[in-house]
mmCIF file of C-alpha atoms in Angstrom:
data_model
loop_
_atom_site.group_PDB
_atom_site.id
_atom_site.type_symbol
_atom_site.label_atom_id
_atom_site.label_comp_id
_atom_site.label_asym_id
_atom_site.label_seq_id
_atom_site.Cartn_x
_atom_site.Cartn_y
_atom_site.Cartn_z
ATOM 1 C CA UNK M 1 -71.473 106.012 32.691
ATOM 2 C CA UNK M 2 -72.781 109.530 30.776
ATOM 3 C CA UNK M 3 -72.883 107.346 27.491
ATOM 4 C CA UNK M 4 -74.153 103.968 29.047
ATOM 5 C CA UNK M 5 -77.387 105.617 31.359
ATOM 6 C CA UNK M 6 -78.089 107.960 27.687
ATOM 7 C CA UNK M 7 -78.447 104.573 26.118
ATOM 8 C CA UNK M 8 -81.146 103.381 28.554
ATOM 9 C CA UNK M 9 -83.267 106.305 28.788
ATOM 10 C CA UNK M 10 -85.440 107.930 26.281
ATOM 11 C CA UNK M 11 -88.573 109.991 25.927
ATOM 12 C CA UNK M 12 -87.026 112.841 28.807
ATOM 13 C CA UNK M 13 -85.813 110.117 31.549
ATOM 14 C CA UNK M 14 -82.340 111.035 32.829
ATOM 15 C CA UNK M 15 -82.440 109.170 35.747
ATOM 16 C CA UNK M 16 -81.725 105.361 36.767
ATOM 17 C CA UNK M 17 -82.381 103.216 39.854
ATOM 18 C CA UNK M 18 -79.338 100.353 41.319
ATOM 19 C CA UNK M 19 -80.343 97.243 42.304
ATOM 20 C CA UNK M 20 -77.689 95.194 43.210
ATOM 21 C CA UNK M 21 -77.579 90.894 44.744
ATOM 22 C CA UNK M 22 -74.568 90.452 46.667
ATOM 23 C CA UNK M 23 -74.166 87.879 46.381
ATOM 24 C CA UNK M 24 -76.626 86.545 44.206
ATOM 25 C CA UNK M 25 -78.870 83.211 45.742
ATOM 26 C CA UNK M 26 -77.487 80.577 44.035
ATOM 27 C CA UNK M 27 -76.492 76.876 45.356
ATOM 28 C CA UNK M 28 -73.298 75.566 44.412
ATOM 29 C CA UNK M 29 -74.020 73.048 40.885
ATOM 30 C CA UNK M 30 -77.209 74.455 40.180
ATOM 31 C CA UNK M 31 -77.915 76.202 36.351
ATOM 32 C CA UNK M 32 -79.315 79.289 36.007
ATOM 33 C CA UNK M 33 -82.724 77.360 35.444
ATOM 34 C CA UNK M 34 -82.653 75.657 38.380
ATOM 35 C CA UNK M 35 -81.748 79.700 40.214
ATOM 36 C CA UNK M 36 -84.225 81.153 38.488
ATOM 37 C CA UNK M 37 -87.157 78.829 38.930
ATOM 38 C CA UNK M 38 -86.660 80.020 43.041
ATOM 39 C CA UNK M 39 -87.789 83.397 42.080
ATOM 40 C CA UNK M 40 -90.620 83.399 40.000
ATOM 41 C CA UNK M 41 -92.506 85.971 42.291
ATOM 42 C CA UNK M 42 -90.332 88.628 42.852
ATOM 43 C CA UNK M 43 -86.566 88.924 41.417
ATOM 44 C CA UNK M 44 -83.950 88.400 43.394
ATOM 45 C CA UNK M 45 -82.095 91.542 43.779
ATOM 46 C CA UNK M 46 -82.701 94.564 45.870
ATOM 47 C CA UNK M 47 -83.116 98.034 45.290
ATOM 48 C CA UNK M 48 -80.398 100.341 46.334
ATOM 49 C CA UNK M 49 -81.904 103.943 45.297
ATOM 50 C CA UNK M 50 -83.653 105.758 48.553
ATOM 51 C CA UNK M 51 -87.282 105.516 47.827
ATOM 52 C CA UNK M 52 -89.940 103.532 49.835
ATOM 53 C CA UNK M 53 -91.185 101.359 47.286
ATOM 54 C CA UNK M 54 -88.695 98.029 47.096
ATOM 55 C CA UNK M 55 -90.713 96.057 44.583
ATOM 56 C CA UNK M 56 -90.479 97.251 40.900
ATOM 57 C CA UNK M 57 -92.909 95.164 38.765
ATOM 58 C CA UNK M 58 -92.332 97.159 35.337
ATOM 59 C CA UNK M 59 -89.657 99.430 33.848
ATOM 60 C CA UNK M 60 -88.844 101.247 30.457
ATOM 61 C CA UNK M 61 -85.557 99.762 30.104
ATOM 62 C CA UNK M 62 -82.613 97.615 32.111
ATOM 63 C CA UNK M 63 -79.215 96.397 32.075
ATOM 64 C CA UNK M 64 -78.168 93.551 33.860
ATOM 65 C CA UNK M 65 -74.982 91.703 34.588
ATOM 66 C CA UNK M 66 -74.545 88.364 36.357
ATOM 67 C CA UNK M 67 -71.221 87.162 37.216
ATOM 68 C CA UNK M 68 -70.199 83.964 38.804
ATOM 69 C CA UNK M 69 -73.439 81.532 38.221
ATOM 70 C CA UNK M 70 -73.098 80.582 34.133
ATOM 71 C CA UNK M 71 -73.268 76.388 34.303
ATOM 72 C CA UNK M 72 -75.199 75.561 30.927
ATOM 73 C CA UNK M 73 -76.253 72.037 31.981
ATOM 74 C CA UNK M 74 -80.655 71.893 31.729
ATOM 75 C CA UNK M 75 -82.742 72.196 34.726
ATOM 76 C CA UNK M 76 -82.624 69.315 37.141
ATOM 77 C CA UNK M 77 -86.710 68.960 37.167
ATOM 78 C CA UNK M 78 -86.966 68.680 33.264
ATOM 79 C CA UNK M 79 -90.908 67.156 34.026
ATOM 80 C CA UNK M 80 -91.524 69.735 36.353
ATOM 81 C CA UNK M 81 -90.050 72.462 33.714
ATOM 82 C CA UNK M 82 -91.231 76.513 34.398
ATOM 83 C CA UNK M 83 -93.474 77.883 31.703
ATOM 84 C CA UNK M 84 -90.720 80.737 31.020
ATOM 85 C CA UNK M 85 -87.591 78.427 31.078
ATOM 86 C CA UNK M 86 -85.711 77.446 27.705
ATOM 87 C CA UNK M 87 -87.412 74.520 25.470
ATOM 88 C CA UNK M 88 -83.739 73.965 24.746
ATOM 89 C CA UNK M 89 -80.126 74.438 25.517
ATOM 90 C CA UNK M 90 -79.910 77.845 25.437
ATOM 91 C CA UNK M 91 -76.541 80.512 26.506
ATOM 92 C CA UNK M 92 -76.346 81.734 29.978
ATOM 93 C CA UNK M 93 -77.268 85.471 28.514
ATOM 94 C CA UNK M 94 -80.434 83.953 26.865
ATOM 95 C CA UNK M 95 -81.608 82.130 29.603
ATOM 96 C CA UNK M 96 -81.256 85.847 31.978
ATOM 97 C CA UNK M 97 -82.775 87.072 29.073
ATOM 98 C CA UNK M 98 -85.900 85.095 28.975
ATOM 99 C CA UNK M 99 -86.635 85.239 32.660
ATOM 100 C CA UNK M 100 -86.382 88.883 32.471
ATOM 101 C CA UNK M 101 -88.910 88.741 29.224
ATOM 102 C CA UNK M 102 -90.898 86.991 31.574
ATOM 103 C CA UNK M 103 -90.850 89.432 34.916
ATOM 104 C CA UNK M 104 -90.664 93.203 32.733
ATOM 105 C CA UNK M 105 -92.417 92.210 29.374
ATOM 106 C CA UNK M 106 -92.146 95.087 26.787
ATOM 107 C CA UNK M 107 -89.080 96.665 28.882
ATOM 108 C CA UNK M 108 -85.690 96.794 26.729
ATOM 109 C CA UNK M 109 -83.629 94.785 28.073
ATOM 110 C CA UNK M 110 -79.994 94.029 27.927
ATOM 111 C CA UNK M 111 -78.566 90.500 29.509
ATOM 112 C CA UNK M 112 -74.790 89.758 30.202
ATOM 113 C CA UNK M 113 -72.941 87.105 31.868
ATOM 114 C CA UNK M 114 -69.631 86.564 32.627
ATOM 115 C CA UNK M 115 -67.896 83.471 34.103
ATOM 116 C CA UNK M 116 -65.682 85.266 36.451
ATOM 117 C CA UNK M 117 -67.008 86.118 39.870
ATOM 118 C CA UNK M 118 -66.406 89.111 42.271
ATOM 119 C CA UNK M 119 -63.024 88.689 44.060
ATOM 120 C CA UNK M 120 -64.024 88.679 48.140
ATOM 121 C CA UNK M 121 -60.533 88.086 49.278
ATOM 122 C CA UNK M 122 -59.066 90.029 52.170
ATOM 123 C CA UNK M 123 -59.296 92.971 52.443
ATOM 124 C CA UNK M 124 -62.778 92.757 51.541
ATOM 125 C CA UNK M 125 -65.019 93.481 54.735
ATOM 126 C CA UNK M 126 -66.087 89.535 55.842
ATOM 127 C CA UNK M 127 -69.648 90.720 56.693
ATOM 128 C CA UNK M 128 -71.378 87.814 54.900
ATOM 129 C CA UNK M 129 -73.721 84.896 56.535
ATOM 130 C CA UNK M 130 -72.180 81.778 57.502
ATOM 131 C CA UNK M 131 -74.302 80.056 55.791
ATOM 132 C CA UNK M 132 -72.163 80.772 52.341
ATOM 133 C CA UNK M 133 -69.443 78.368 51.237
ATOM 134 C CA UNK M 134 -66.312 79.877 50.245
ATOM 135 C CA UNK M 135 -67.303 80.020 46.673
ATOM 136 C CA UNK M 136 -70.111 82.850 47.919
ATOM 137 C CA UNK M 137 -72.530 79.710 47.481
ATOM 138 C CA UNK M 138 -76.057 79.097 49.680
ATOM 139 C CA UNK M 139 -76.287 75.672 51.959
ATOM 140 C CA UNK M 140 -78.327 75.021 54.557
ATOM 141 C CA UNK M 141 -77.737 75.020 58.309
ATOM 142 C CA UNK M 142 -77.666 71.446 58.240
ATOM 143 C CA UNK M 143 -74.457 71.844 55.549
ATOM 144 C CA UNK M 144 -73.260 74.926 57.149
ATOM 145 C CA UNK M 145 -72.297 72.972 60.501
ATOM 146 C CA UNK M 146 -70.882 69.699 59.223
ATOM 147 C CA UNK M 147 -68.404 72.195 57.794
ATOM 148 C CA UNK M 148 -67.783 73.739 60.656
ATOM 149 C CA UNK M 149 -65.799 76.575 59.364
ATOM 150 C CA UNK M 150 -66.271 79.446 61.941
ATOM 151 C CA UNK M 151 -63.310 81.044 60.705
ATOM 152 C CA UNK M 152 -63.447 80.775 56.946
ATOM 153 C CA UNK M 153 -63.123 83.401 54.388
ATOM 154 C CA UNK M 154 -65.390 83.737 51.553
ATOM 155 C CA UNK M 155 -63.516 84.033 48.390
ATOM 156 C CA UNK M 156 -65.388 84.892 45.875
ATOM 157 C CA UNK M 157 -69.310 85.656 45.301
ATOM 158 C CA UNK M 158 -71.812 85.448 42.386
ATOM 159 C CA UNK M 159 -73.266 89.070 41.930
ATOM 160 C CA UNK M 160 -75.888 90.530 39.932
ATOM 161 C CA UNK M 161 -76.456 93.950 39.267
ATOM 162 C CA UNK M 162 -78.830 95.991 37.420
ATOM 163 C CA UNK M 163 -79.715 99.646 36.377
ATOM 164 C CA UNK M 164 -83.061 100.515 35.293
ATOM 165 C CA UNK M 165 -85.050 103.337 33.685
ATOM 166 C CA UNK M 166 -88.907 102.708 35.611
ATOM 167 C CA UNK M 167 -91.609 104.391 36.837
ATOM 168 C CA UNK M 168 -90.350 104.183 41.096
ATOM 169 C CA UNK M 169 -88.395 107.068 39.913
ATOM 170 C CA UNK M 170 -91.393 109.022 40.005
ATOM 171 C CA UNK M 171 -91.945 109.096 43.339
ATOM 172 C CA UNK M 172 -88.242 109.502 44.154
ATOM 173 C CA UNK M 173 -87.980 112.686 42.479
ATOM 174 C CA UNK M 174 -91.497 113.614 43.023
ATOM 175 C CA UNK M 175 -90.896 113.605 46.331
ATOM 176 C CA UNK M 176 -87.652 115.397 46.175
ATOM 177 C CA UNK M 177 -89.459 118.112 44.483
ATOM 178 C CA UNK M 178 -92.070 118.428 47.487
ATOM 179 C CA UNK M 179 -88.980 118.415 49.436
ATOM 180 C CA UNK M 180 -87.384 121.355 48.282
ATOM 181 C CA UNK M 181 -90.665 123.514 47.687
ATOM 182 C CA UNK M 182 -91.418 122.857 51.287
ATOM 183 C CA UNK M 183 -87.965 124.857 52.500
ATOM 184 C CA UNK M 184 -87.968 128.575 52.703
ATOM 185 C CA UNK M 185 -84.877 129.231 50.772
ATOM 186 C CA UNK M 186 -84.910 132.789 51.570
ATOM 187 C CA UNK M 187 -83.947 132.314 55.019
ATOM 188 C CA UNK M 188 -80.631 130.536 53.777
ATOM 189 C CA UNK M 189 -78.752 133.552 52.796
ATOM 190 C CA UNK M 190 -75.308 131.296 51.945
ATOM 191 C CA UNK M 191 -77.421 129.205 49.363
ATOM 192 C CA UNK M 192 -78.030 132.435 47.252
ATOM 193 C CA UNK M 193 -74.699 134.192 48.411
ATOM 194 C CA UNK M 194 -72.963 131.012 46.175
ATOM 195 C CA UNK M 195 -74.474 132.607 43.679
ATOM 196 C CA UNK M 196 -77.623 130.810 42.776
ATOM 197 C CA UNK M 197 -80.002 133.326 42.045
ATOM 198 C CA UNK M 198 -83.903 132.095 43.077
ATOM 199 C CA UNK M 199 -85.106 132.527 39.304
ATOM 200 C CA UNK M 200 -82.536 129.925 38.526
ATOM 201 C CA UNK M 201 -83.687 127.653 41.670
ATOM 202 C CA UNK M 202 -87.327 127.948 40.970
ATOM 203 C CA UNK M 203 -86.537 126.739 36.819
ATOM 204 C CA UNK M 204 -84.583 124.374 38.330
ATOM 205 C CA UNK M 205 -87.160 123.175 40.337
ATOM 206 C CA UNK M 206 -89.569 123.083 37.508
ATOM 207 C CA UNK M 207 -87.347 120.939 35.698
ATOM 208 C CA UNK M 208 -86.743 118.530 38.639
ATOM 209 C CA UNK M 209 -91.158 118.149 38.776
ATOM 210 C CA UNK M 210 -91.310 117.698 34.926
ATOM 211 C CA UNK M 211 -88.167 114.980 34.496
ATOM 212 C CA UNK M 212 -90.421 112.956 36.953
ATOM 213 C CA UNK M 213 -93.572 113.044 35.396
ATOM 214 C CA UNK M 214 -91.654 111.194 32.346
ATOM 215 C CA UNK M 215 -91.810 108.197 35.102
ATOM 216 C CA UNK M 216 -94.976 108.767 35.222
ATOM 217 C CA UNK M 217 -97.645 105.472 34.287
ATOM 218 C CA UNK M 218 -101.169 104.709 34.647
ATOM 219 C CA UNK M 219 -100.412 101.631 36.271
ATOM 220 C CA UNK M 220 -96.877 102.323 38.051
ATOM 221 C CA UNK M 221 -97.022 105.487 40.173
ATOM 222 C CA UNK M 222 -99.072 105.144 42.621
ATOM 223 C CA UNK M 223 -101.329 108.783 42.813
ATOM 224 C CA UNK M 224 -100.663 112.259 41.385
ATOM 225 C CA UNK M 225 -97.803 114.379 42.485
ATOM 226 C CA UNK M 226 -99.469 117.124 40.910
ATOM 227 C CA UNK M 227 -102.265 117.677 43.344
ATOM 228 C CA UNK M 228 -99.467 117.437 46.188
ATOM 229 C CA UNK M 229 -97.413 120.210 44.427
ATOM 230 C CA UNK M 230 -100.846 122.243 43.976
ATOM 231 C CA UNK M 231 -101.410 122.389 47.732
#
């Protein structure tokens, strides 16, 4: 993991945000066209890193996998076809690809798919809507109760997950920063008793405010952290 986040940040970054869909919102036969046209807006995966923001509309750079959802056949509304979908048959990886082009141009960006999906058999928690066929699939309500399945098991999902270097990280570890300046250390004699010495804690601390001015944009952080820190 050392080796794989040192390949996705650069220029002083250290640091990557999870987003994770589990299970990813796909219906059962669609192509990855079809998914994808669903979520031109905003991306269908969530952010699992604590900070407030949960919309990321740039990043440096990103790797994402999608497993279970790889059908190759063309969109089912070829006259109604997306600006950013494929003019042509293209791979499952370069049709992720392109729609993350589309959502984070400029970012690097690395696309894989693989055909196998996440195995949800017992004695995976069953904590999922009933709503999802035992594929991991969406259906409607409608669907959902001609089945009438109250007591199925779903089997297997379609995931996606994704790590990203982008500038939300700047207000994650901005704010950690504020955190820590904001506690009186001094009165928390085992902290330096462990043998942290407060030289080391304030470097440390200067460290901590400078890797998160690397996520630092013009146009994705959202105010200065350094006029907080100078209060």
């Amino acid at each position: 993991m050392v080796h794989f986040a040192d390949s996705l940040t650069f220029s002083g970054r250290k640091v990557l945000a999870a987003w994770a869909s589990l299970p990813f919102p796909a219906f059962p036969g669609s192509s990855l066209p079809d998914t994808f046209s669903a979520h031109q807006q905003d991306v269908p995966w969530k952010l699992l890193s604590s900070w407030r923001e949960q919309k990321v509309s740039c990043c440096f750079a990103q790797s994402v996998v999608l497993r279970g959802v790889c059908k190759e056949r063309p969109s089912s509304s070829p006259g109604q076809r997306q600006p950013w979908l494929p003019l042509r048959s293209e791979s499952p990886e370069q049709v992720l690809q392109q729609y993350l082009h589309t959502h984070f141009p400029g970012a690097f960006s690395t696309a894989h798919v693989l055909r196998q999906p996440c195995d949800t058999q017992p004695p995976f928690p069953q904590f999922f809507s009933p709503l999802l066929t035992r594929q991991g699939f969406l259906q409607d309500k409608a669907q959902a109760l001609l089945r009438n399945e109250p007591n199925r098991d779903v089997q297997s999902i379609p995931v996606l997950a994704a790590l990203q270097a982008c500038p939300g990280l700047h207000q994650l570890l901005s704010g950690l920063c504020r955190d820590l300046r904001a506690r009186n250390v001094r009165r928390c004699s085992s902290f330096f008793t462990a043998g942290v010495e407060q030289e080391d804690f304030q470097e440390a601390l200067e460290e901590l405010r400078a890797l998160a001015q690397c996520y630092e944009t013009g146009f994705g952080a959202g105010g200065s952290e350094d006029e907080a820190d100078s209060d």
